[in-house]
Amino acid sequence: MSVQNSDRTLSRKQRLQEKQRRQLAVVDTVNKAEAKVRKAEIELAVAVTEAVQVFGDEHAASEGLDMPVEAIRRFLGMARDEAADADDAPDASDGS
């Protein structure tokens, strides 16, 4: 009696369904990772914004954080965009 490979016992349809299931699982994992990265970027943008306020301006923050001014400005823009998006979101407490 010989042992058959389990892939050989699966039908073509079953193999394709399993392949699709694995692909969807990978896509889901990537989507979750991208969401975590985006959240981390927003948190960093908020921290950079606070640092600019503490240091007084972008150039002083750049020196204090050892970060290029262009990066400081990018994070400031991200924080500004996030704040604008939050302002545009409907408030659950207003009853609408």
Short mmCIF file of N, CA and C in Angstrom, two decimals:
data_model
loop_
_atom_site.label_atom_id
_atom_site.label_comp_id
_atom_site.label_asym_id
_atom_site.label_seq_id
_atom_site.Cartn_x
_atom_site.Cartn_y
_atom_site.Cartn_z
N MET A 1 0.85 -1.16 0.00
CA MET A 1 0.00 0.00 0.00
C MET A 1 0.90 1.24 0.00
N SER A 2 0.64 2.16 -0.92
CA SER A 2 1.47 3.36 -1.00
C SER A 2 0.70 4.56 -0.47
N VAL A 3 1.46 5.52 0.08
CA VAL A 3 0.87 6.74 0.60
C VAL A 3 0.89 7.77 -0.52
N GLN A 4 -0.28 8.32 -0.82
CA GLN A 4 -0.36 9.32 -1.88
C GLN A 4 -0.17 10.71 -1.30
N ASN A 5 0.40 11.57 -2.10
CA ASN A 5 0.54 12.97 -1.72
C ASN A 5 -0.85 13.57 -1.62
N SER A 6 -1.10 14.36 -0.55
CA SER A 6 -2.44 14.90 -0.34
C SER A 6 -2.84 15.84 -1.48
N ASP A 7 -1.88 16.50 -2.14
CA ASP A 7 -2.20 17.38 -3.27
C ASP A 7 -2.80 16.59 -4.43
N ARG A 8 -2.35 15.37 -4.58
CA ARG A 8 -2.86 14.54 -5.69
C ARG A 8 -4.29 14.09 -5.43
N THR A 9 -4.65 13.98 -4.18
CA THR A 9 -6.00 13.52 -3.87
C THR A 9 -7.01 14.66 -3.93
N LEU A 10 -6.52 15.92 -3.91
CA LEU A 10 -7.42 17.05 -4.02
C LEU A 10 -7.78 17.29 -5.47
N SER A 11 -8.98 17.68 -5.69
CA SER A 11 -9.39 18.00 -7.05
C SER A 11 -8.77 19.32 -7.47
N ARG A 12 -8.79 19.59 -8.74
CA ARG A 12 -8.27 20.85 -9.26
C ARG A 12 -8.99 22.03 -8.60
N LYS A 13 -10.30 21.90 -8.47
CA LYS A 13 -11.09 22.97 -7.86
C LYS A 13 -10.66 23.20 -6.41
N GLN A 14 -10.44 22.12 -5.67
CA GLN A 14 -10.02 22.24 -4.28
C GLN A 14 -8.63 22.88 -4.16
N ARG A 15 -7.73 22.51 -5.08
CA ARG A 15 -6.39 23.11 -5.06
C ARG A 15 -6.47 24.59 -5.35
N LEU A 16 -7.29 24.98 -6.32
CA LEU A 16 -7.45 26.39 -6.64
C LEU A 16 -8.09 27.16 -5.48
N GLN A 17 -9.07 26.55 -4.83
CA GLN A 17 -9.71 27.21 -3.69
C GLN A 17 -8.71 27.40 -2.55
N GLU A 18 -7.87 26.41 -2.31
CA GLU A 18 -6.87 26.51 -1.26
C GLU A 18 -5.84 27.59 -1.60
N LYS A 19 -5.44 27.64 -2.85
CA LYS A 19 -4.50 28.67 -3.28
C LYS A 19 -5.12 30.07 -3.10
N GLN A 20 -6.38 30.20 -3.47
CA GLN A 20 -7.06 31.49 -3.32
C GLN A 20 -7.19 31.85 -1.83
N ARG A 21 -7.48 30.89 -0.99
CA ARG A 21 -7.59 31.14 0.44
C ARG A 21 -6.27 31.65 1.00
N ARG A 22 -5.16 31.03 0.59
CA ARG A 22 -3.84 31.47 1.05
C ARG A 22 -3.52 32.88 0.53
N GLN A 23 -3.88 33.16 -0.72
CA GLN A 23 -3.64 34.50 -1.27
C GLN A 23 -4.43 35.56 -0.51
N LEU A 24 -5.68 35.26 -0.21
CA LEU A 24 -6.51 36.20 0.55
C LEU A 24 -5.96 36.42 1.95
N ALA A 25 -5.43 35.37 2.55
CA ALA A 25 -4.83 35.50 3.88
C ALA A 25 -3.60 36.42 3.83
N VAL A 26 -2.81 36.30 2.77
CA VAL A 26 -1.64 37.16 2.61
C VAL A 26 -2.08 38.61 2.42
N VAL A 27 -3.07 38.83 1.57
CA VAL A 27 -3.58 40.18 1.34
C VAL A 27 -4.10 40.78 2.64
N ASP A 28 -4.82 40.00 3.41
CA ASP A 28 -5.34 40.47 4.69
C ASP A 28 -4.20 40.85 5.64
N THR A 29 -3.16 40.03 5.69
CA THR A 29 -2.01 40.31 6.54
C THR A 29 -1.32 41.61 6.11
N VAL A 30 -1.15 41.80 4.81
CA VAL A 30 -0.52 43.02 4.30
C VAL A 30 -1.38 44.23 4.63
N ASN A 31 -2.68 44.12 4.45
CA ASN A 31 -3.58 45.24 4.77
C ASN A 31 -3.48 45.63 6.24
N LYS A 32 -3.44 44.64 7.11
CA LYS A 32 -3.32 44.92 8.55
C LYS A 32 -1.98 45.58 8.87
N ALA A 33 -0.92 45.11 8.23
CA ALA A 33 0.41 45.69 8.46
C ALA A 33 0.45 47.13 7.97
N GLU A 34 -0.15 47.40 6.80
CA GLU A 34 -0.19 48.76 6.27
C GLU A 34 -0.96 49.69 7.21
N ALA A 35 -2.03 49.20 7.80
CA ALA A 35 -2.81 50.01 8.74
C ALA A 35 -1.97 50.33 9.98
N LYS A 36 -1.19 49.37 10.45
CA LYS A 36 -0.33 49.61 11.61
C LYS A 36 0.76 50.63 11.27
N VAL A 37 1.32 50.53 10.08
CA VAL A 37 2.34 51.49 9.66
C VAL A 37 1.75 52.89 9.59
N ARG A 38 0.55 53.00 9.01
CA ARG A 38 -0.11 54.30 8.89
C ARG A 38 -0.36 54.89 10.28
N LYS A 39 -0.82 54.07 11.21
CA LYS A 39 -1.07 54.55 12.57
C LYS A 39 0.23 55.03 13.22
N ALA A 40 1.31 54.28 13.03
CA ALA A 40 2.60 54.67 13.59
C ALA A 40 3.10 55.97 12.97
N GLU A 41 2.89 56.14 11.67
CA GLU A 41 3.29 57.38 11.01
C GLU A 41 2.52 58.57 11.57
N ILE A 42 1.23 58.39 11.81
CA ILE A 42 0.41 59.47 12.36
C ILE A 42 0.89 59.82 13.77
N GLU A 43 1.19 58.80 14.58
CA GLU A 43 1.69 59.05 15.92
C GLU A 43 3.02 59.81 15.88
N LEU A 44 3.89 59.43 14.93
CA LEU A 44 5.16 60.13 14.78
C LEU A 44 4.93 61.56 14.31
N ALA A 45 3.98 61.75 13.40
CA ALA A 45 3.67 63.10 12.92
C ALA A 45 3.19 63.99 14.06
N VAL A 46 2.38 63.45 14.94
CA VAL A 46 1.90 64.22 16.10
C VAL A 46 3.08 64.56 17.01
N ALA A 47 3.97 63.60 17.23
CA ALA A 47 5.14 63.84 18.08
C ALA A 47 6.06 64.91 17.47
N VAL A 48 6.24 64.85 16.15
CA VAL A 48 7.07 65.86 15.47
C VAL A 48 6.42 67.23 15.60
N THR A 49 5.11 67.29 15.44
CA THR A 49 4.39 68.56 15.59
C THR A 49 4.62 69.13 16.99
N GLU A 50 4.52 68.29 18.01
CA GLU A 50 4.76 68.74 19.37
C GLU A 50 6.21 69.20 19.54
N ALA A 51 7.14 68.50 18.91
CA ALA A 51 8.56 68.88 19.00
C ALA A 51 8.79 70.25 18.36
N VAL A 52 8.15 70.51 17.23
CA VAL A 52 8.29 71.81 16.58
C VAL A 52 7.79 72.91 17.51
N GLN A 53 6.69 72.64 18.21
CA GLN A 53 6.16 73.63 19.15
C GLN A 53 7.14 73.85 20.30
N VAL A 54 7.75 72.77 20.81
CA VAL A 54 8.69 72.88 21.92
C VAL A 54 9.96 73.60 21.49
N PHE A 55 10.50 73.23 20.30
CA PHE A 55 11.74 73.84 19.84
C PHE A 55 11.53 75.24 19.27
N GLY A 56 10.31 75.56 18.87
CA GLY A 56 10.02 76.91 18.41
C GLY A 56 9.82 77.05 16.92
N ASP A 57 10.55 76.29 16.12
CA ASP A 57 10.35 76.32 14.66
C ASP A 57 10.90 75.06 14.03
N GLU A 58 10.67 74.93 12.72
CA GLU A 58 11.06 73.71 11.99
C GLU A 58 12.57 73.49 12.01
N HIS A 59 13.34 74.56 11.84
CA HIS A 59 14.79 74.42 11.77
C HIS A 59 15.38 74.00 13.12
N ALA A 60 14.90 74.58 14.19
CA ALA A 60 15.38 74.20 15.52
C ALA A 60 14.98 72.75 15.83
N ALA A 61 13.76 72.37 15.44
CA ALA A 61 13.32 70.99 15.65
C ALA A 61 14.15 70.04 14.81
N SER A 62 14.49 70.45 13.59
CA SER A 62 15.32 69.63 12.72
C SER A 62 16.66 69.33 13.39
N GLU A 63 17.27 70.36 13.95
CA GLU A 63 18.55 70.16 14.63
C GLU A 63 18.37 69.34 15.90
N GLY A 64 17.35 69.66 16.68
CA GLY A 64 17.11 68.95 17.94
C GLY A 64 16.77 67.48 17.75
N LEU A 65 16.05 67.18 16.68
CA LEU A 65 15.65 65.80 16.41
C LEU A 65 16.61 65.07 15.48
N ASP A 66 17.61 65.81 14.96
CA ASP A 66 18.54 65.26 13.98
C ASP A 66 17.75 64.65 12.81
N MET A 67 16.84 65.46 12.28
CA MET A 67 15.95 65.04 11.20
C MET A 67 15.95 66.14 10.14
N PRO A 68 16.01 65.79 8.87
CA PRO A 68 15.99 66.82 7.83
C PRO A 68 14.72 67.67 7.89
N VAL A 69 14.86 68.95 7.54
CA VAL A 69 13.72 69.86 7.55
C VAL A 69 12.61 69.32 6.64
N GLU A 70 12.98 68.70 5.52
CA GLU A 70 11.97 68.14 4.61
C GLU A 70 11.13 67.08 5.30
N ALA A 71 11.75 66.26 6.13
CA ALA A 71 11.02 65.22 6.87
C ALA A 71 10.10 65.88 7.90
N ILE A 72 10.62 66.91 8.57
CA ILE A 72 9.79 67.65 9.55
C ILE A 72 8.54 68.17 8.85
N ARG A 73 8.74 68.78 7.69
CA ARG A 73 7.60 69.36 6.95
C ARG A 73 6.63 68.28 6.48
N ARG A 74 7.17 67.14 6.08
CA ARG A 74 6.29 66.04 5.65
C ARG A 74 5.42 65.57 6.82
N PHE A 75 6.02 65.42 7.99
CA PHE A 75 5.25 64.99 9.16
C PHE A 75 4.26 66.05 9.60
N LEU A 76 4.64 67.32 9.50
CA LEU A 76 3.70 68.39 9.83
C LEU A 76 2.50 68.35 8.89
N GLY A 77 2.75 68.10 7.61
CA GLY A 77 1.66 67.98 6.64
C GLY A 77 0.76 66.80 6.95
N MET A 78 1.37 65.67 7.34
CA MET A 78 0.57 64.49 7.69
C MET A 78 -0.31 64.79 8.90
N ALA A 79 0.25 65.46 9.90
CA ALA A 79 -0.52 65.78 11.11
C ALA A 79 -1.65 66.75 10.76
N ARG A 80 -1.37 67.71 9.90
CA ARG A 80 -2.38 68.67 9.47
C ARG A 80 -3.51 67.96 8.71
N ASP A 81 -3.12 67.06 7.81
CA ASP A 81 -4.13 66.30 7.03
C ASP A 81 -4.98 65.43 7.94
N GLU A 82 -4.33 64.80 8.91
CA GLU A 82 -5.05 63.93 9.84
C GLU A 82 -6.04 64.74 10.68
N ALA A 83 -5.60 65.92 11.12
CA ALA A 83 -6.48 66.79 11.91
C ALA A 83 -7.66 67.26 11.06
N ALA A 84 -7.40 67.56 9.79
CA ALA A 84 -8.48 67.99 8.90
C ALA A 84 -9.46 66.85 8.66
N ASP A 85 -8.93 65.63 8.49
CA ASP A 85 -9.80 64.47 8.30
C ASP A 85 -10.65 64.23 9.55
N ALA A 86 -10.05 64.41 10.71
CA ALA A 86 -10.80 64.21 11.96
C ALA A 86 -11.88 65.27 12.11
N ASP A 87 -11.60 66.49 11.66
CA ASP A 87 -12.61 67.55 11.72
C ASP A 87 -13.76 67.29 10.76
N ASP A 88 -13.45 66.64 9.64
CA ASP A 88 -14.49 66.35 8.64
C ASP A 88 -15.34 65.14 9.00
N ALA A 89 -14.85 64.30 9.89
CA ALA A 89 -15.58 63.09 10.28
C ALA A 89 -16.79 63.49 11.11
N PRO A 90 -17.94 62.82 10.89
CA PRO A 90 -19.12 63.15 11.70
C PRO A 90 -18.88 62.80 13.16
N ASP A 91 -19.36 63.65 14.03
CA ASP A 91 -19.21 63.45 15.46
C ASP A 91 -20.38 62.61 15.96
N ALA A 92 -20.08 61.49 16.60
CA ALA A 92 -21.12 60.58 17.07
C ALA A 92 -21.94 61.20 18.19
N SER A 93 -21.38 62.20 18.87
CA SER A 93 -22.08 62.77 20.02
C SER A 93 -23.06 63.88 19.62
N ASP A 94 -23.10 64.27 18.33
CA ASP A 94 -23.99 65.36 17.97
C ASP A 94 -25.41 64.89 17.60
N GLY A 95 -25.64 63.60 17.67
CA GLY A 95 -26.97 63.08 17.46
C GLY A 95 -27.38 62.91 16.02
N SER A 96 -26.46 63.13 15.08
CA SER A 96 -26.82 62.96 13.67
C SER A 96 -26.43 61.63 13.12
#
